[in-house]
Coordinates of C-alpha atoms in Angstrom, one line a residue:
X23 CA 0.0 0.0 0.0
X24 CA 2.9 2.4 0.8
X25 CA 4.4 1.7 -2.7
X26 CA 1.0 2.2 -4.4
X27 CA 0.3 5.5 -2.7
X28 CA 4.0 6.6 -2.8
X29 CA 3.4 9.5 -0.4
X30 CA -0.1 10.4 -1.7
X31 CA -2.3 11.4 1.1
X32 CA -6.1 11.9 1.0
X33 CA -7.1 15.6 1.4
X34 CA -10.9 15.3 1.0
X35 CA -13.8 12.8 1.2
X36 CA -15.6 12.4 -2.1
X37 CA -19.0 13.7 -1.1
X38 CA -17.6 16.9 0.5
X39 CA -16.4 18.9 -2.5
X40 CA -18.5 21.9 -3.6
X41 CA -18.3 25.0 -5.8
X42 CA -16.1 26.9 -3.4
X43 CA -13.4 24.2 -3.8
X44 CA -12.8 25.3 -7.4
X45 CA -9.1 25.5 -8.3
X46 CA -8.0 23.4 -5.3
X47 CA -5.6 20.5 -5.8
X48 CA -7.2 17.5 -3.9
X49 CA -6.6 13.8 -3.4
X50 CA -9.6 11.5 -3.1
X51 CA -9.8 7.8 -2.5
X52 CA -12.7 5.3 -2.8
X53 CA -14.5 2.7 -4.8
X54 CA -15.3 3.0 -8.5
X55 CA -19.1 3.3 -8.9
X56 CA -19.1 3.4 -12.7
X57 CA -17.2 4.6 -15.7
X58 CA -18.4 6.4 -18.9
X59 CA -16.2 6.2 -22.0
X60 CA -17.1 9.0 -24.5
X61 CA -14.1 8.5 -26.7
X62 CA -11.5 11.2 -25.9
X63 CA -13.3 11.8 -22.6
X64 CA -13.7 9.3 -19.8
X65 CA -15.6 10.0 -16.6
X66 CA -15.4 7.9 -13.4
X67 CA -17.8 8.2 -10.5
X68 CA -15.8 7.6 -7.3
X69 CA -17.6 6.7 -4.1
X70 CA -16.8 6.7 -0.4
X71 CA -19.1 6.8 2.6
X72 CA -19.8 10.6 2.2
X73 CA -21.0 10.4 -1.4
X74 CA -19.8 10.4 -5.0
X75 CA -17.6 12.7 -7.0
X76 CA -16.9 12.7 -10.7
X77 CA -13.3 12.2 -12.0
X78 CA -12.6 13.6 -15.5
X79 CA -9.9 12.3 -18.0
X80 CA -9.1 13.8 -21.4
X81 CA -7.1 11.7 -23.9
X82 CA -6.1 14.9 -25.7
X83 CA -4.3 16.0 -22.5
X84 CA -3.0 12.7 -21.2
X85 CA -3.7 9.6 -23.3
X86 CA -1.9 7.1 -21.1
X87 CA -3.8 8.3 -18.0
X88 CA -7.1 8.1 -19.9
X89 CA -6.3 4.6 -21.0
X90 CA -5.7 3.7 -17.3
X91 CA -9.1 5.2 -16.4
X92 CA -10.7 3.0 -19.2
X93 CA -9.3 -0.1 -17.4
X94 CA -11.2 0.6 -14.3
X95 CA -14.2 -1.6 -13.4
X96 CA -16.9 -1.3 -10.7
X97 CA -15.6 -1.6 -7.1
X98 CA -11.9 -1.1 -8.0
X99 CA -10.3 0.8 -5.2
X100 CA -8.4 3.9 -6.5
X101 CA -6.8 7.1 -5.5
X102 CA -7.0 10.2 -7.7
X103 CA -5.2 13.5 -7.5
X104 CA -6.2 16.6 -9.5
X105 CA -7.7 20.0 -9.6
X106 CA -11.4 20.8 -8.7
X107 CA -13.1 22.5 -11.6
X108 CA -16.7 23.6 -12.2
X109 CA -19.1 21.7 -14.4
X110 CA -21.1 23.9 -16.8
X111 CA -24.4 23.8 -18.6
X112 CA -25.9 20.4 -19.1
X113 CA -23.0 18.8 -17.4
X114 CA -24.2 20.0 -14.0
X115 CA -26.0 17.1 -12.1
X116 CA -28.5 18.7 -9.8
X117 CA -29.3 15.3 -8.3
X118 CA -25.9 15.0 -6.7
X119 CA -24.5 17.2 -3.8
X120 CA -21.2 17.3 -5.8
X121 CA -22.9 17.7 -9.1
X122 CA -21.5 21.2 -9.8
X123 CA -17.9 20.1 -9.7
X124 CA -15.5 17.4 -11.0
X125 CA -11.9 16.6 -10.6
X126 CA -9.5 17.1 -13.5
X127 CA -7.3 14.1 -12.7
X128 CA -3.5 14.4 -13.0
X129 CA -2.6 11.2 -11.2
X130 CA -4.5 7.9 -10.8
X131 CA -3.4 5.0 -8.6
X132 CA -5.2 1.6 -8.7
X133 CA -4.9 0.4 -5.1
X134 CA -6.9 -2.8 -5.5
X135 CA -8.6 -4.6 -8.3
X136 CA -12.0 -6.2 -7.8
X137 CA -13.8 -9.2 -9.3
X138 CA -17.3 -8.7 -10.6
X139 CA -19.5 -8.7 -7.5
X140 CA -22.4 -11.1 -7.1
X141 CA -24.9 -8.2 -7.3
X142 CA -24.8 -4.5 -8.4
X143 CA -23.7 -2.1 -5.7
X144 CA -26.6 0.3 -6.3
X145 CA -29.5 1.7 -4.4
X146 CA -31.8 0.9 -7.2
X147 CA -30.7 -2.8 -7.6
X148 CA -33.0 -5.3 -6.0
X149 CA -31.1 -8.1 -4.2
X150 CA -32.5 -11.1 -2.4
X151 CA -32.0 -10.9 1.4
X152 CA -30.1 -14.2 1.6
X153 CA -27.6 -13.2 -1.1
X154 CA -27.2 -9.7 0.3
X155 CA -26.5 -11.0 3.8
X156 CA -24.1 -13.6 2.5
X157 CA -22.0 -10.8 1.0
X158 CA -23.0 -8.3 3.7
X159 CA -19.6 -6.4 3.4
X160 CA -20.7 -5.6 -0.2
X161 CA -24.2 -4.7 0.7
X162 CA -22.9 -2.3 3.3
X163 CA -21.3 -0.3 0.6
X164 CA -24.7 1.0 -0.3
X165 CA -25.3 4.6 0.7
X166 CA -28.6 4.0 2.6
X167 CA -27.1 1.3 4.8
X168 CA -24.0 3.4 5.4
X169 CA -26.2 6.4 6.3
X170 CA -28.2 4.2 8.7
X171 CA -25.0 3.2 10.5
X172 CA -23.7 6.8 10.5
X173 CA -27.0 7.9 12.1
X174 CA -26.6 5.1 14.7
X175 CA -23.2 6.6 15.6
X176 CA -24.8 10.1 15.9
X177 CA -27.6 8.8 18.1
X178 CA -25.1 6.9 20.4
X179 CA -22.9 10.0 20.7
X180 CA -25.8 12.2 21.5
X181 CA -27.0 9.9 24.2
X182 CA -23.6 9.6 25.7
X183 CA -23.1 13.4 25.7
X184 CA -26.5 14.0 27.3
X185 CA -26.0 11.3 30.0
X186 CA -22.5 12.4 30.8
X187 CA -23.6 16.0 31.2
X188 CA -26.3 14.8 33.6
X189 CA -23.9 13.1 35.9
X190 CA -24.1 9.5 34.6
X191 CA -21.0 7.2 34.5
X192 CA -20.4 4.8 31.7
X193 CA -19.7 1.4 33.4
X194 CA -19.3 -2.0 31.6
X195 CA -20.9 -5.1 33.0
X196 CA -19.9 -8.7 32.3
X197 CA -20.9 -10.8 29.3
X198 CA -20.2 -14.0 31.1
X199 CA -22.6 -14.3 34.0
X200 CA -24.9 -16.6 35.9
X201 CA -28.1 -17.9 34.3
X202 CA -31.1 -16.4 36.1
X203 CA -33.9 -17.5 33.7
X204 CA -37.1 -15.5 34.0
X205 CA -38.0 -14.5 30.4
X206 CA -36.5 -15.6 27.1
X207 CA -34.1 -18.5 26.8
X208 CA -30.5 -17.8 27.7
X209 CA -27.6 -18.2 25.4
X210 CA -25.2 -20.5 27.3
X211 CA -21.4 -20.7 27.2
X212 CA -19.8 -23.9 28.6
X213 CA -17.0 -23.6 31.0
X214 CA -13.6 -25.3 30.2
X215 CA -12.5 -25.1 33.9
X216 CA -15.7 -26.5 35.4
X217 CA -17.2 -29.2 33.2
X218 CA -21.0 -29.3 33.2
X219 CA -21.2 -25.7 34.3
X220 CA -22.3 -22.8 32.1
X221 CA -22.1 -19.1 31.9
X222 CA -25.1 -17.2 30.4
X223 CA -24.8 -14.2 28.1
X224 CA -26.9 -11.3 29.5
X225 CA -30.4 -10.8 28.4
X226 CA -29.9 -7.4 30.0
X227 CA -27.6 -5.9 32.6
X228 CA -30.5 -5.7 35.1
X229 CA -29.0 -7.3 38.1
X230 CA -25.6 -5.8 37.6
X231 CA -26.9 -2.2 37.2
X232 CA -28.9 -2.6 40.4
X233 CA -25.8 -3.9 42.2
X234 CA -24.0 -0.8 40.9
X235 CA -26.6 1.3 42.7
X236 CA -26.0 -0.7 45.9
X237 CA -22.3 -0.1 45.3
X238 CA -22.9 3.6 45.5
X239 CA -22.3 4.7 41.9
X240 CA -25.5 6.7 41.9
X241 CA -25.9 7.2 38.2
X242 CA -24.9 4.6 35.6
X243 CA -25.4 4.1 31.9
X244 CA -24.0 1.7 29.3
X245 CA -24.4 1.0 25.6
X246 CA -25.0 -2.6 26.5
X247 CA -24.9 -5.7 24.3
X248 CA -27.7 -8.1 25.2
X249 CA -28.6 -11.6 24.0
X250 CA -32.0 -13.5 23.9
X251 CA -32.6 -16.8 22.4
X252 CA -36.1 -16.2 21.0
X253 CA -38.1 -16.3 17.8
X254 CA -37.0 -13.5 15.5
X255 CA -39.1 -11.0 13.5
X256 CA -38.6 -7.7 11.5
X257 CA -37.8 -5.7 14.6
X258 CA -36.0 -8.3 16.8
X259 CA -32.5 -9.9 16.7
X260 CA -30.9 -12.5 19.0
X261 CA -28.1 -10.0 19.9
X262 CA -29.1 -6.4 20.3
X263 CA -28.0 -3.2 22.0
X264 CA -29.5 -1.2 24.8
X265 CA -28.9 2.3 26.0
X266 CA -29.1 1.2 29.6
X267 CA -29.7 3.6 32.5
X268 CA -30.0 3.4 36.3
X269 CA -30.1 6.0 39.0
X270 CA -30.2 6.1 42.8
X271 CA -32.3 8.0 45.3
X272 CA -35.5 8.0 43.2
X273 CA -38.8 6.7 44.2
X274 CA -41.1 8.2 41.6
X275 CA -41.5 7.4 38.0
X276 CA -41.2 11.1 37.2
X277 CA -37.5 11.2 38.3
X278 CA -36.4 8.6 35.8
X279 CA -38.8 9.6 33.0
X280 CA -37.6 13.2 33.1
X281 CA -34.0 12.1 32.4
X282 CA -35.1 9.6 29.7
X283 CA -37.4 12.2 28.0
X284 CA -34.6 14.8 28.0
X285 CA -32.3 12.3 26.4
X286 CA -34.7 11.4 23.6
X287 CA -35.4 15.1 22.9
X288 CA -31.7 15.7 22.7
X289 CA -31.2 12.8 20.3
X290 CA -34.0 14.1 18.0
X291 CA -32.7 17.6 18.1
X292 CA -29.1 16.7 17.3
X293 CA -29.7 13.8 14.9
X294 CA -33.0 14.7 13.2
X295 CA -33.2 18.5 13.8
X296 CA -36.6 18.0 15.4
X297 CA -37.4 20.0 18.5
X298 CA -40.1 18.8 21.0
X299 CA -41.1 21.8 23.1
X300 CA -44.0 20.1 25.1
X301 CA -43.7 17.3 27.5
X302 CA -44.5 13.9 26.0
X303 CA -48.1 12.8 26.6
X304 CA -48.9 10.3 29.3
X305 CA -51.4 7.4 29.1
X306 CA -52.1 4.6 31.5
X307 CA -51.8 1.0 30.4
X308 CA -55.5 0.5 31.0
X309 CA -56.4 3.5 28.8
X310 CA -54.0 2.4 26.1
X311 CA -55.5 -1.1 26.0
X312 CA -59.1 0.0 26.1
X313 CA -58.7 2.7 23.3
X314 CA -56.1 1.1 21.1
X315 CA -55.9 -2.6 22.1
X316 CA -52.1 -2.3 22.6
X317 CA -49.7 -1.2 25.3
X318 CA -47.7 0.4 22.6
X319 CA -50.4 2.4 20.9
X320 CA -50.0 4.3 17.6
X321 CA -52.1 7.4 18.1
X322 CA -51.3 9.0 14.7
X323 CA -54.7 7.9 13.5
X324 CA -58.2 7.1 14.9
X325 CA -59.8 3.6 14.5
X326 CA -60.1 3.4 18.3
X327 CA -61.6 0.4 20.0
X328 CA -65.1 0.7 21.5
X329 CA -66.6 -1.7 24.0
X330 CA -70.0 -2.7 22.7
X331 CA -70.6 -5.4 25.4
X332 CA -73.3 -3.3 27.0
X333 CA -75.3 -3.2 23.7
X334 CA -75.4 -7.0 23.5
X335 CA -75.4 -8.0 27.2
X336 CA -78.8 -9.7 26.8
X337 CA -78.2 -11.0 23.3
X338 CA -79.4 -14.4 22.0
X339 CA -76.4 -14.5 19.6
X340 CA -74.3 -17.4 21.1
X341 CA -71.0 -16.1 19.9
X342 CA -71.4 -12.8 21.8
X343 CA -73.2 -14.4 24.8
X344 CA -70.5 -16.9 25.4
X345 CA -67.7 -14.3 25.1
X346 CA -69.4 -12.1 27.7
X347 CA -69.1 -14.9 30.3
X348 CA -65.6 -13.8 31.1
X349 CA -64.5 -11.5 28.2
X350 CA -66.0 -8.8 26.0
X351 CA -67.2 -7.7 22.6
X352 CA -65.3 -4.8 21.1
X353 CA -65.3 -3.1 17.7
X354 CA -63.7 -0.5 15.5
X355 CA -65.5 1.7 12.9
X356 CA -63.7 2.4 9.7
X357 CA -65.0 5.7 8.4
X358 CA -65.9 5.4 4.7
X359 CA -64.6 1.8 4.8
X360 CA -67.8 0.2 3.3
X361 CA -66.8 1.4 -0.1
X362 CA -63.1 1.1 0.3
X363 CA -62.9 -2.7 0.9
X364 CA -64.3 -5.6 -1.1
X365 CA -65.8 -8.6 0.5
X366 CA -62.7 -10.6 -0.3
X367 CA -60.6 -8.0 1.5
X368 CA -62.9 -8.1 4.6
X369 CA -62.6 -11.9 4.6
X370 CA -58.8 -11.4 4.5
X371 CA -59.2 -9.3 7.7
X372 CA -60.9 -12.3 9.3
X373 CA -57.9 -14.5 8.4
X374 CA -55.5 -11.7 9.7
X375 CA -57.0 -11.7 13.2
X376 CA -56.8 -15.4 13.6
X377 CA -53.1 -15.1 13.9
X378 CA -53.7 -13.2 17.1
X379 CA -56.0 -15.8 18.6
X380 CA -59.4 -14.6 17.4
X381 CA -61.8 -17.3 16.2
X382 CA -63.3 -14.9 13.6
X383 CA -64.4 -11.4 12.7
X384 CA -67.9 -10.0 12.8
X385 CA -68.5 -7.2 10.3
X386 CA -71.2 -4.9 9.0
X387 CA -70.8 -2.8 5.9
X388 CA -73.2 0.3 5.8
X389 CA -73.3 1.3 2.1
X390 CA -73.8 4.9 1.1
X391 CA -77.2 3.9 -0.6
X392 CA -78.5 3.0 2.8
X393 CA -78.2 -0.8 2.5
X394 CA -76.3 -2.8 5.0
X395 CA -74.5 -6.1 4.5
X396 CA -73.4 -7.9 7.6
X397 CA -72.1 -11.3 8.9
X398 CA -73.9 -10.9 12.2
X399 CA -76.7 -8.4 12.2
X400 CA -79.2 -11.1 11.3
X401 CA -78.6 -12.7 14.8
X402 CA -79.3 -9.4 16.6
X403 CA -82.4 -7.4 17.5
X404 CA -83.0 -4.0 15.9
X405 CA -82.3 -2.4 19.3
X406 CA -79.0 -4.2 19.7
X407 CA -78.0 -3.1 16.2
X408 CA -79.0 0.5 16.9
X409 CA -77.2 0.5 20.2
X410 CA -74.0 -0.8 18.6
X411 CA -74.1 1.9 15.9
X412 CA -74.8 4.6 18.4
X413 CA -71.7 3.6 20.5
X414 CA -69.6 3.6 17.4
X415 CA -71.2 6.7 15.9
X416 CA -71.5 4.6 12.7
X417 CA -73.0 6.3 9.6
X418 CA -73.6 5.6 6.0
X419 CA -70.4 4.4 4.2
X420 CA -68.8 3.1 7.4
X421 CA -67.4 -0.4 8.0
X422 CA -67.9 -2.0 11.5
X423 CA -65.4 -4.7 12.5
X424 CA -66.0 -6.6 15.8
X425 CA -64.3 -9.3 17.8
X426 CA -65.7 -11.3 20.7
X427 CA -63.8 -13.6 23.0
X428 CA -63.8 -15.0 26.5
X429 CA -60.3 -13.6 26.9
X430 CA -59.9 -9.8 26.7
X431 CA -56.3 -10.3 25.7
X432 CA -57.4 -12.0 22.5
X433 CA -59.9 -9.1 21.8
X434 CA -57.2 -6.4 22.4
X435 CA -54.4 -8.2 20.5
X436 CA -56.6 -8.9 17.5
X437 CA -58.3 -5.5 17.1
X438 CA -55.2 -3.7 18.1
X439 CA -53.3 -5.3 15.3
X440 CA -56.2 -5.0 12.8
X441 CA -56.5 -1.2 13.3
X442 CA -52.8 -0.8 12.5
X443 CA -53.1 -3.1 9.5
X444 CA -56.1 -1.1 8.1
X445 CA -54.3 2.2 8.8
X446 CA -51.4 1.0 6.7
X447 CA -53.7 0.0 3.8
X448 CA -55.5 3.3 3.9
X449 CA -52.4 5.5 4.5
X450 CA -54.1 7.1 7.5
X451 CA -50.9 8.6 9.0
X452 CA -47.9 10.6 7.9
X453 CA -44.8 8.4 8.0
X454 CA -42.6 11.4 8.6
X455 CA -44.6 12.3 11.8
X456 CA -43.3 11.3 15.2
X457 CA -45.9 10.2 17.7
X458 CA -44.3 9.9 21.2
X459 CA -46.0 9.1 24.5
X460 CA -45.4 7.5 27.8
X461 CA -47.5 4.5 28.9
X462 CA -47.6 4.1 32.6
X463 CA -49.2 2.0 35.4
X464 CA -48.6 -1.4 33.9
X465 CA -49.9 -4.4 35.7
X466 CA -47.2 -5.8 38.0
X467 CA -48.2 -9.4 37.2
X468 CA -49.7 -11.5 34.5
X469 CA -51.3 -14.9 35.0
X470 CA -50.4 -18.0 33.0
X471 CA -53.3 -20.5 32.7
X472 CA -50.8 -23.0 31.2
X473 CA -48.4 -22.9 34.2
X474 CA -51.1 -22.0 36.7
X475 CA -48.9 -19.2 38.2
X476 CA -48.1 -15.5 38.0
X477 CA -45.2 -14.1 36.0
X478 CA -43.7 -10.6 36.3
X479 CA -45.0 -8.5 33.4
X480 CA -41.6 -6.7 33.2
X481 CA -39.2 -8.5 35.6
X482 CA -39.4 -9.6 39.3
X483 CA -37.5 -6.5 40.5
X484 CA -40.2 -4.0 39.6
X485 CA -41.7 -2.2 42.6
X486 CA -45.4 -1.9 43.4
X487 CA -47.4 1.3 42.7
X488 CA -47.8 3.0 46.1
X489 CA -51.6 3.1 45.5
X490 CA -51.7 -0.7 45.4
X491 CA -49.4 -1.6 48.3
X492 CA -52.3 -2.7 50.4
X493 CA -53.1 -5.5 47.8
X494 CA -49.7 -7.2 47.9
X495 CA -50.6 -9.6 50.8
X496 CA -53.8 -10.7 49.2
X497 CA -54.3 -14.4 48.4
X498 CA -57.1 -13.5 45.9
X499 CA -55.8 -14.0 42.3
X500 CA -58.0 -11.2 40.9
X501 CA -56.8 -8.8 43.5
X502 CA -53.1 -9.7 42.8
X503 CA -53.8 -9.3 39.0
X504 CA -55.1 -5.8 39.6
X505 CA -51.8 -4.6 41.3
X506 CA -50.1 -1.8 39.2
X507 CA -46.4 -1.5 38.9
X508 CA -44.1 1.5 39.0
X509 CA -43.3 0.8 35.4
X510 CA -43.3 2.9 32.3
X511 CA -42.6 2.5 28.5
X512 CA -41.8 5.2 26.0
X513 CA -43.7 4.5 22.7
X514 CA -42.7 6.0 19.4
X515 CA -45.0 5.5 16.4
X516 CA -46.7 2.4 17.9
X517 CA -43.4 0.7 18.9
X518 CA -41.9 0.3 22.3
X519 CA -38.7 2.4 22.1
X520 CA -37.7 1.9 25.8
X521 CA -39.1 0.9 29.1
X522 CA -38.2 0.7 32.8
X523 CA -39.4 0.9 36.3
X524 CA -38.7 1.9 39.9
X525 CA -37.0 -1.1 41.5
X526 CA -37.7 -3.0 44.7
X527 CA -35.0 -2.0 47.1
X528 CA -35.8 -3.8 50.4
X529 CA -35.1 -7.5 51.0
X530 CA -38.6 -8.0 52.5
X531 CA -40.4 -6.7 49.4
X532 CA -38.1 -8.6 47.1
X533 CA -38.7 -11.8 48.9
X534 CA -42.5 -11.1 48.8
X535 CA -42.3 -10.7 45.0
X536 CA -40.4 -14.0 44.6
X537 CA -43.1 -15.6 46.8
X538 CA -46.0 -14.3 44.6
X539 CA -44.1 -15.7 41.6
X540 CA -44.1 -19.1 43.2
X541 CA -40.4 -19.4 43.7
X542 CA -39.2 -21.8 46.4
X543 CA -36.5 -20.8 48.9
X544 CA -34.1 -23.1 47.1
X545 CA -34.9 -21.5 43.7
X546 CA -34.4 -18.0 45.1
X547 CA -31.1 -19.0 46.6
X548 CA -29.9 -20.8 43.5
X549 CA -30.9 -18.1 41.0
X550 CA -30.7 -14.9 42.9
X551 CA -28.8 -15.6 46.1
X552 CA -26.0 -13.2 45.4
X553 CA -28.4 -10.5 44.5
X554 CA -30.7 -10.9 47.5
X555 CA -27.7 -11.0 49.8
X556 CA -26.6 -7.6 48.5
X557 CA -29.8 -6.0 49.7
X558 CA -28.9 -6.9 53.3
X559 CA -26.2 -4.2 53.3
X560 CA -28.4 -1.2 52.4
X561 CA -29.8 -0.4 49.0
X562 CA -30.8 3.2 48.0
X563 CA -34.2 3.6 46.3
X564 CA -33.4 3.3 42.6
X565 CA -34.9 2.9 39.2
X566 CA -34.0 3.1 35.5
X567 CA -34.9 2.1 32.0
X568 CA -33.4 0.9 28.8
X569 CA -33.9 2.0 25.2
X570 CA -33.5 -0.5 22.4
X571 CA -30.8 1.3 20.4
X572 CA -31.4 -0.8 17.2
X573 CA -35.2 0.0 17.3
X574 CA -34.5 3.6 18.1
X575 CA -32.3 3.9 15.1
X576 CA -34.8 2.2 12.9
X577 CA -37.5 4.6 14.0
X578 CA -35.4 7.7 13.5
X579 CA -34.1 6.6 10.1
X580 CA -37.7 5.6 9.0
X581 CA -36.5 2.1 8.1
X582 CA -38.9 -0.8 8.8
X583 CA -36.4 -3.6 9.1
X584 CA -34.0 -3.8 12.0
X585 CA -31.4 -5.6 9.9
X586 CA -30.9 -2.4 8.0
X587 CA -29.5 -0.6 11.1
X588 CA -27.2 -3.4 12.3
X589 CA -23.9 -4.0 10.6
X590 CA -23.9 -7.8 10.6
X591 CA -27.4 -9.1 11.5
X592 CA -28.7 -12.6 11.8
X593 CA -31.5 -14.2 9.8
X594 CA -34.8 -15.8 11.0
X595 CA -33.1 -18.9 12.4
X596 CA -30.5 -16.8 14.2
X597 CA -27.7 -17.8 11.8
X598 CA -25.2 -15.6 10.0
X599 CA -25.2 -16.3 6.3
X600 CA -21.9 -14.5 5.8
X601 CA -19.7 -16.4 8.3
X602 CA -21.8 -19.6 8.6
X603 CA -22.3 -19.2 12.4
X604 CA -23.4 -21.2 14.3
X605 CA -21.1 -24.0 13.1
X606 CA -19.7 -27.2 14.4
X607 CA -16.3 -27.2 16.1
X608 CA -13.4 -29.6 16.3
X609 CA -13.7 -32.7 18.5
X610 CA -10.8 -31.5 20.7
X611 CA -12.6 -28.3 21.5
X612 CA -15.6 -30.3 22.7
X613 CA -13.4 -32.5 24.9
X614 CA -11.8 -29.5 26.5
X615 CA -15.3 -28.4 27.5
X616 CA -16.4 -31.8 28.7
X617 CA -19.1 -31.9 26.0
X618 CA -20.1 -34.6 23.5
X619 CA -22.3 -34.2 20.4
X620 CA -24.2 -37.3 19.2
X621 CA -22.9 -38.6 15.9
X622 CA -26.3 -38.1 14.2
X623 CA -26.2 -34.3 15.1
X624 CA -22.8 -33.7 13.6

């Protein structure tokens, strides 16, 4: 490389040159995007992470240099030295930031040749995901992916600057820790020293950051890598990054939420040039579920849920009557939807909600001509129909979609997802708008019929809302289920961007929580003994939260795929197509770890 450059040093990045650089001698380096041979004139587009600049060669001035330019192919790595000159007339490219200038090249160095890549390195080229991820280092040469990762860097720096300015210390916590399963599956790492024993990669730094508060560090943050062995989707990866925050001497949600809100406002101001002057809205979990069917509501559009149970409380319609035994009947009204969706599309909605546990979808289409077509009106009385339409304020042209189930969770999940699905189809919101709000007062616990026990809705270290402290000793399942937590999520455009809680900080309350969750004394000692012991020595009131950095970048860039904001992501089965991980290892490595893989699995 030293011989190739022979003292040549880069003076400018390709995408930074402008009209005011006219007459300057510059050196640029990058990848060849394309060449255009016009006979005596040859033009080369040179690309680096900042953009593209045009290199110009004139055979009448230097034929050998122009011949060298003709030998270039896409993705060759070159260095070029020359004078910046203005482009004139039709030669100006108004679609490029550097379109008013070009470099009159006097010296060209080929630093590395390149084979023809397996796909075109172009924003416009469509590439299958598997091929793109196999050659991820080539896909990452595309400007939109580079811009996403540049934005990720800006967001991270803005968060660090804000937290540092507010007295937080960046402290790293271990990757190799103890398995304390209470959520997703752990990724386990076998020990070479202690055969049969395993480390667990952290699902979050939760226990460590609380221990740091007990240790007296007062305000901690970390750009933390986390690992969860769970099913993947568009906005989830097995390894991900959190902006993790914890602070001491706080007992109210407001204390932590104020810091978190300030950080998000700073990030948007610095990285997106968007200023939020008003406090973010607040909404309780109960309100979010009742109005939007989701604890991460997208409120950029209407289509709110309405409980129509009262209208059909005495109905003879068995589907509704059975649902009302323990659940509810709820509906959304799509304004003008009767003429916007065909019967086939409405049947598609019925299939859609089945993915969320619903057994079916009841619908009524009120045409503009006054006629009504419905899948369920024939089973209802005229008064029941009138009461439903009054609750929904339904009018001519509207489409009513209703779901009934014995489990309110199924009703909420199904209608909550359906309203977003319909909003996407009808383009009911501005994708460039940011809808940010806090959801508060989450339930502390959620019941599992399958396991016949309570689980912590967030995690078992979340404190009880002071208004519900008197319920904590109840033996009644319904009373326990009604306990609210000191927990809060920040929601951006219908996605959870971050969440946290005020923590339990007394050994008595922590033990009580473990007891409600059905943990035996032995289980508590085995899983959390070191953590519980720490509380004996004095723990300040503390709380915190974590933002999903990957998801935050995705929301700020406007991308809809989390893979696009991660340099080297995994695919659906948590494998890496580029490296082939996970892969089998040599027998000697297994023996060192005291492991054996059955022959049929090799």
